[in-house]
Amino acid sequence: MRFIVIDGMDGAGKDTHADLVRAYYERQGDSVLVRSHPTDDNVYGRRAKQALLGSGKRNHVKASLYYALDVIRSIRRYYGSVDTFIVVRYLLGVAYLPFPLAKVLYTVFATFLPTSRYMFFLDAPPEVSLERISTRREQEMFETLEGLQEVREKALRLVPGWYIVDTDRPIEETHAEIVEILQRLDEE
């Protein structure tokens, strides 16, 4: 099974590129499943989304806890069930926490949850992310310029060994870079 992680900044195009990667592998005949967190199909994902629309420390903690439970549920339920399993928003949800705690939790989760050679961090400048977010839905608690700058800084410190892909360019260019990396990894 090919396990692909697509994580990164809010507004960086994670769901868009996960869908393009899904289509790429389906054209090759793979069975493919995409799980984008937080999900709508279980109580943990719905509660995480609800908390993200709130404010304050209590909602911050609730969002983090329910998000983690939603991710764990997806892995337990679907890992190994298809040829290609794509998970959107995976380990870097911890970047929304204070960095010392984020680093510890990232290490714990990366130790006990599956990881892969196919791990992508989609990066966009916070200003670009904020512009994209503002056109599509109600903003979540971390979706301010300052919040995005802080999360990006922490996330980039957590992803050594990941493929960092700049998404501040046309979708086709970004997708071409991702496909080039996927082809290289598939050949190894």
PDB file of C-alpha atoms in Angstrom:
ATOM      1  CA  MET A   1       0.000   0.000   0.000  1.00  0.00           C
ATOM      2  CA  ARG A   2       1.147   3.512  -0.824  1.00  0.00           C
ATOM      3  CA  PHE A   3       0.526   5.916   2.097  1.00  0.00           C
ATOM      4  CA  ILE A   4       0.583   9.584   1.101  1.00  0.00           C
ATOM      5  CA  VAL A   5       0.408  12.452   3.584  1.00  0.00           C
ATOM      6  CA  ILE A   6      -0.567  15.903   2.338  1.00  0.00           C
ATOM      7  CA  ASP A   7      -0.282  18.462   5.089  1.00  0.00           C
ATOM      8  CA  GLY A   8       0.488  22.139   5.240  1.00  0.00           C
ATOM      9  CA  MET A   9      -0.766  25.640   5.603  1.00  0.00           C
ATOM     10  CA  ASP A  10      -4.443  26.503   5.649  1.00  0.00           C
ATOM     11  CA  GLY A  11      -5.273  27.735   2.165  1.00  0.00           C
ATOM     12  CA  ALA A  12      -2.242  26.014   0.608  1.00  0.00           C
ATOM     13  CA  GLY A  13      -4.340  23.699  -1.564  1.00  0.00           C
ATOM     14  CA  LYS A  14      -4.170  20.450   0.389  1.00  0.00           C
ATOM     15  CA  ASP A  15      -7.609  19.166  -0.614  1.00  0.00           C
ATOM     16  CA  THR A  16      -7.164  20.335  -4.203  1.00  0.00           C
ATOM     17  CA  HIS A  17      -3.853  18.514  -4.566  1.00  0.00           C
ATOM     18  CA  ALA A  18      -5.071  15.417  -2.717  1.00  0.00           C
ATOM     19  CA  ASP A  19      -7.889  15.176  -5.247  1.00  0.00           C
ATOM     20  CA  LEU A  20      -5.448  15.594  -8.145  1.00  0.00           C
ATOM     21  CA  VAL A  21      -3.175  12.888  -6.693  1.00  0.00           C
ATOM     22  CA  ARG A  22      -6.216  10.622  -6.204  1.00  0.00           C
ATOM     23  CA  ALA A  23      -7.138  11.064  -9.879  1.00  0.00           C
ATOM     24  CA  TYR A  24      -3.520  10.449 -10.947  1.00  0.00           C
ATOM     25  CA  TYR A  25      -3.415   7.058  -9.215  1.00  0.00           C
ATOM     26  CA  GLU A  26      -6.951   6.096 -10.206  1.00  0.00           C
ATOM     27  CA  ARG A  27      -5.941   6.584 -13.849  1.00  0.00           C
ATOM     28  CA  GLN A  28      -3.250   3.978 -13.184  1.00  0.00           C
ATOM     29  CA  GLY A  29      -5.867   1.533 -11.892  1.00  0.00           C
ATOM     30  CA  ASP A  30      -5.254   1.931  -8.156  1.00  0.00           C
ATOM     31  CA  SER A  31      -8.021   1.860  -5.596  1.00  0.00           C
ATOM     32  CA  VAL A  32      -7.601   5.167  -3.760  1.00  0.00           C
ATOM     33  CA  LEU A  33      -9.100   6.630  -0.592  1.00  0.00           C
ATOM     34  CA  VAL A  34      -8.687  10.239   0.546  1.00  0.00           C
ATOM     35  CA  ARG A  35      -9.379  11.195   4.170  1.00  0.00           C
ATOM     36  CA  SER A  36      -9.337  14.942   4.831  1.00  0.00           C
ATOM     37  CA  HIS A  37      -9.336  15.969   8.481  1.00  0.00           C
ATOM     38  CA  PRO A  38     -11.301  17.020  10.322  1.00  0.00           C
ATOM     39  CA  THR A  39     -13.929  14.783   8.744  1.00  0.00           C
ATOM     40  CA  ASP A  40     -17.715  15.067   8.781  1.00  0.00           C
ATOM     41  CA  ASP A  41     -18.495  11.371   9.114  1.00  0.00           C
ATOM     42  CA  ASN A  42     -17.837  10.929  12.827  1.00  0.00           C
ATOM     43  CA  VAL A  43     -18.340  12.736  16.098  1.00  0.00           C
ATOM     44  CA  TYR A  44     -14.626  13.542  16.582  1.00  0.00           C
ATOM     45  CA  GLY A  45     -14.306  15.342  13.264  1.00  0.00           C
ATOM     46  CA  ARG A  46     -17.548  17.257  13.730  1.00  0.00           C
ATOM     47  CA  ARG A  47     -16.544  18.354  17.232  1.00  0.00           C
ATOM     48  CA  ALA A  48     -13.094  19.398  16.029  1.00  0.00           C
ATOM     49  CA  LYS A  49     -14.688  21.562  13.336  1.00  0.00           C
ATOM     50  CA  GLN A  50     -17.104  23.075  15.831  1.00  0.00           C
ATOM     51  CA  ALA A  51     -14.291  23.934  18.249  1.00  0.00           C
ATOM     52  CA  LEU A  52     -12.217  25.479  15.439  1.00  0.00           C
ATOM     53  CA  LEU A  53     -15.003  27.966  14.811  1.00  0.00           C
ATOM     54  CA  GLY A  54     -14.978  29.002  18.480  1.00  0.00           C
ATOM     55  CA  SER A  55     -12.387  30.992  20.367  1.00  0.00           C
ATOM     56  CA  GLY A  56     -10.423  30.802  23.593  1.00  0.00           C
ATOM     57  CA  LYS A  57      -8.198  28.210  25.231  1.00  0.00           C
ATOM     58  CA  ARG A  58     -10.992  25.745  25.908  1.00  0.00           C
ATOM     59  CA  ASN A  59     -11.890  25.516  22.212  1.00  0.00           C
ATOM     60  CA  HIS A  60      -8.193  25.403  21.308  1.00  0.00           C
ATOM     61  CA  VAL A  61      -7.729  22.318  23.513  1.00  0.00           C
ATOM     62  CA  LYS A  62     -10.980  20.736  22.316  1.00  0.00           C
ATOM     63  CA  ALA A  63     -10.083  21.277  18.667  1.00  0.00           C
ATOM     64  CA  SER A  64      -6.658  19.678  19.157  1.00  0.00           C
ATOM     65  CA  LEU A  65      -8.003  16.695  21.087  1.00  0.00           C
ATOM     66  CA  TYR A  66     -10.886  15.938  18.730  1.00  0.00           C
ATOM     67  CA  TYR A  67      -8.669  16.454  15.691  1.00  0.00           C
ATOM     68  CA  ALA A  68      -6.177  13.878  17.015  1.00  0.00           C
ATOM     69  CA  LEU A  69      -8.970  11.398  17.730  1.00  0.00           C
ATOM     70  CA  ASP A  70     -10.386  11.927  14.232  1.00  0.00           C
ATOM     71  CA  VAL A  71      -6.990  11.211  12.640  1.00  0.00           C
ATOM     72  CA  ILE A  72      -6.420   8.118  14.785  1.00  0.00           C
ATOM     73  CA  ARG A  73      -9.883   6.832  13.881  1.00  0.00           C
ATOM     74  CA  SER A  74      -9.141   7.215  10.171  1.00  0.00           C
ATOM     75  CA  ILE A  75      -5.852   5.339  10.449  1.00  0.00           C
ATOM     76  CA  ARG A  76      -7.368   2.509  12.485  1.00  0.00           C
ATOM     77  CA  ARG A  77     -10.313   2.157  10.135  1.00  0.00           C
ATOM     78  CA  TYR A  78      -8.809   2.652   6.665  1.00  0.00           C
ATOM     79  CA  TYR A  79      -5.021   2.099   6.712  1.00  0.00           C
ATOM     80  CA  GLY A  80      -4.209  -0.853   4.460  1.00  0.00           C
ATOM     81  CA  SER A  81      -7.677  -1.004   2.898  1.00  0.00           C
ATOM     82  CA  VAL A  82      -6.741   0.348  -0.563  1.00  0.00           C
ATOM     83  CA  ASP A  83      -3.792   0.530  -2.964  1.00  0.00           C
ATOM     84  CA  THR A  84      -3.210   4.229  -2.231  1.00  0.00           C
ATOM     85  CA  PHE A  85      -4.344   5.896   0.983  1.00  0.00           C
ATOM     86  CA  ILE A  86      -4.080   9.700   1.023  1.00  0.00           C
ATOM     87  CA  VAL A  87      -4.425  11.516   4.334  1.00  0.00           C
ATOM     88  CA  VAL A  88      -4.931  15.271   4.331  1.00  0.00           C
ATOM     89  CA  ARG A  89      -4.039  17.156   7.525  1.00  0.00           C
ATOM     90  CA  TYR A  90      -2.223  14.532   9.535  1.00  0.00           C
ATOM     91  CA  LEU A  91       0.692  15.102  11.918  1.00  0.00           C
ATOM     92  CA  LEU A  92       1.013  18.852  11.589  1.00  0.00           C
ATOM     93  CA  GLY A  93      -2.184  19.601  13.461  1.00  0.00           C
ATOM     94  CA  VAL A  94       0.171  19.822  16.444  1.00  0.00           C
ATOM     95  CA  ALA A  95       1.691  23.017  14.974  1.00  0.00           C
ATOM     96  CA  TYR A  96      -1.309  24.890  16.390  1.00  0.00           C
ATOM     97  CA  LEU A  97      -0.030  24.177  19.916  1.00  0.00           C
ATOM     98  CA  PRO A  98       2.870  25.912  21.710  1.00  0.00           C
ATOM     99  CA  PHE A  99       6.098  24.732  20.054  1.00  0.00           C
ATOM    100  CA  PRO A 100       7.598  22.719  22.936  1.00  0.00           C
ATOM    101  CA  LEU A 101       4.371  20.724  23.233  1.00  0.00           C
ATOM    102  CA  ALA A 102       4.011  20.522  19.432  1.00  0.00           C
ATOM    103  CA  LYS A 103       7.493  19.044  19.104  1.00  0.00           C
ATOM    104  CA  VAL A 104       6.848  16.398  21.756  1.00  0.00           C
ATOM    105  CA  LEU A 105       3.441  15.450  20.356  1.00  0.00           C
ATOM    106  CA  TYR A 106       4.767  15.356  16.798  1.00  0.00           C
ATOM    107  CA  THR A 107       7.483  12.919  17.907  1.00  0.00           C
ATOM    108  CA  VAL A 108       4.964  10.759  19.791  1.00  0.00           C
ATOM    109  CA  PHE A 109       2.459  10.687  16.927  1.00  0.00           C
ATOM    110  CA  ALA A 110       5.186  10.041  14.321  1.00  0.00           C
ATOM    111  CA  THR A 111       6.397   7.146  16.450  1.00  0.00           C
ATOM    112  CA  PHE A 112       3.019   5.474  16.934  1.00  0.00           C
ATOM    113  CA  LEU A 113       1.150   6.432  13.750  1.00  0.00           C
ATOM    114  CA  PRO A 114       2.267   5.339  10.296  1.00  0.00           C
ATOM    115  CA  THR A 115       4.636   7.587   8.390  1.00  0.00           C
ATOM    116  CA  SER A 116       5.890   7.261   4.850  1.00  0.00           C
ATOM    117  CA  ARG A 117       8.384   8.382   2.241  1.00  0.00           C
ATOM    118  CA  TYR A 118       5.389  10.127   0.614  1.00  0.00           C
ATOM    119  CA  MET A 119       5.007  13.049   3.005  1.00  0.00           C
ATOM    120  CA  PHE A 120       4.271  16.481   1.542  1.00  0.00           C
ATOM    121  CA  PHE A 121       4.112  19.864   3.232  1.00  0.00           C
ATOM    122  CA  LEU A 122       2.273  22.324   1.006  1.00  0.00           C
ATOM    123  CA  ASP A 123       3.582  25.780   1.759  1.00  0.00           C
ATOM    124  CA  ALA A 124       2.230  29.192   0.904  1.00  0.00           C
ATOM    125  CA  PRO A 125       3.049  32.606   2.325  1.00  0.00           C
ATOM    126  CA  PRO A 126       0.607  33.453   5.140  1.00  0.00           C
ATOM    127  CA  GLU A 127      -0.714  36.435   3.173  1.00  0.00           C
ATOM    128  CA  VAL A 128      -1.629  34.157   0.257  1.00  0.00           C
ATOM    129  CA  SER A 129      -3.171  31.594   2.605  1.00  0.00           C
ATOM    130  CA  LEU A 130      -5.298  34.239   4.285  1.00  0.00           C
ATOM    131  CA  GLU A 131      -6.507  35.607   0.942  1.00  0.00           C
ATOM    132  CA  ARG A 132      -7.523  32.116  -0.221  1.00  0.00           C
ATOM    133  CA  ILE A 133      -9.249  31.284   3.076  1.00  0.00           C
ATOM    134  CA  SER A 134     -11.247  34.524   3.102  1.00  0.00           C
ATOM    135  CA  THR A 135     -12.954  33.650  -0.189  1.00  0.00           C
ATOM    136  CA  ARG A 136     -14.260  30.213   0.727  1.00  0.00           C
ATOM    137  CA  ARG A 137     -15.786  29.967   4.208  1.00  0.00           C
ATOM    138  CA  GLU A 138     -16.030  31.248   7.750  1.00  0.00           C
ATOM    139  CA  GLN A 139     -12.585  31.673   9.273  1.00  0.00           C
ATOM    140  CA  GLU A 140     -11.383  29.378  12.029  1.00  0.00           C
ATOM    141  CA  MET A 141      -9.666  30.532  15.213  1.00  0.00           C
ATOM    142  CA  PHE A 142      -6.121  30.278  13.827  1.00  0.00           C
ATOM    143  CA  GLU A 143      -6.854  31.869  10.475  1.00  0.00           C
ATOM    144  CA  THR A 144      -5.472  35.341  11.037  1.00  0.00           C
ATOM    145  CA  LEU A 145      -2.277  36.673   9.490  1.00  0.00           C
ATOM    146  CA  GLU A 146      -0.480  36.465  12.817  1.00  0.00           C
ATOM    147  CA  GLY A 147      -1.852  32.974  13.520  1.00  0.00           C
ATOM    148  CA  LEU A 148      -0.862  31.677  10.094  1.00  0.00           C
ATOM    149  CA  GLN A 149       2.644  33.144  10.409  1.00  0.00           C
ATOM    150  CA  GLU A 150       3.102  31.459  13.784  1.00  0.00           C
ATOM    151  CA  VAL A 151       1.756  28.082  12.645  1.00  0.00           C
ATOM    152  CA  ARG A 152       3.852  28.135   9.465  1.00  0.00           C
ATOM    153  CA  GLU A 153       7.022  28.852  11.421  1.00  0.00           C
ATOM    154  CA  LYS A 154       6.341  25.949  13.801  1.00  0.00           C
ATOM    155  CA  ALA A 155       5.298  23.556  11.038  1.00  0.00           C
ATOM    156  CA  LEU A 156       8.443  24.208   9.009  1.00  0.00           C
ATOM    157  CA  ARG A 157      10.523  23.350  12.082  1.00  0.00           C
ATOM    158  CA  LEU A 158       8.702  19.992  12.367  1.00  0.00           C
ATOM    159  CA  VAL A 159       9.020  18.720   8.783  1.00  0.00           C
ATOM    160  CA  PRO A 160      12.665  17.846   8.081  1.00  0.00           C
ATOM    161  CA  GLY A 161      12.631  14.965   5.622  1.00  0.00           C
ATOM    162  CA  TRP A 162       9.256  15.927   4.134  1.00  0.00           C
ATOM    163  CA  TYR A 163       8.836  17.230   0.605  1.00  0.00           C
ATOM    164  CA  ILE A 164       8.135  20.953   0.927  1.00  0.00           C
ATOM    165  CA  VAL A 165       6.190  22.173  -2.083  1.00  0.00           C
ATOM    166  CA  ASP A 166       5.550  25.854  -2.795  1.00  0.00           C
ATOM    167  CA  THR A 167       1.899  26.374  -3.726  1.00  0.00           C
ATOM    168  CA  ASP A 168       2.134  30.108  -4.426  1.00  0.00           C
ATOM    169  CA  ARG A 169       1.945  29.473  -8.163  1.00  0.00           C
ATOM    170  CA  PRO A 170      -0.496  27.972 -10.658  1.00  0.00           C
ATOM    171  CA  ILE A 171      -2.081  24.676  -9.570  1.00  0.00           C
ATOM    172  CA  GLU A 172      -0.730  22.929 -12.677  1.00  0.00           C
ATOM    173  CA  GLU A 173       2.877  23.796 -11.787  1.00  0.00           C
ATOM    174  CA  THR A 174       2.471  22.613  -8.216  1.00  0.00           C
ATOM    175  CA  HIS A 175       0.775  19.396  -9.343  1.00  0.00           C
ATOM    176  CA  ALA A 176       3.542  18.719 -11.877  1.00  0.00           C
ATOM    177  CA  GLU A 177       6.160  18.978  -9.103  1.00  0.00           C
ATOM    178  CA  ILE A 178       4.165  16.630  -6.863  1.00  0.00           C
ATOM    179  CA  VAL A 179       3.742  14.088  -9.686  1.00  0.00           C
ATOM    180  CA  GLU A 180       7.470  14.237 -10.435  1.00  0.00           C
ATOM    181  CA  ILE A 181       8.219  13.401  -6.794  1.00  0.00           C
ATOM    182  CA  LEU A 182       5.590  10.631  -6.748  1.00  0.00           C
ATOM    183  CA  GLN A 183       7.025   9.064  -9.906  1.00  0.00           C
ATOM    184  CA  ARG A 184      10.523   9.115  -8.464  1.00  0.00           C
ATOM    185  CA  LEU A 185       9.336   7.525  -5.208  1.00  0.00           C
ATOM    186  CA  ASP A 186       7.282   4.898  -7.041  1.00  0.00           C
ATOM    187  CA  GLU A 187      10.355   3.879  -9.024  1.00  0.00           C
ATOM    188  CA  GLU A 188      12.564   3.435  -5.938  1.00  0.00           C
TER     189      GLU A 188
END
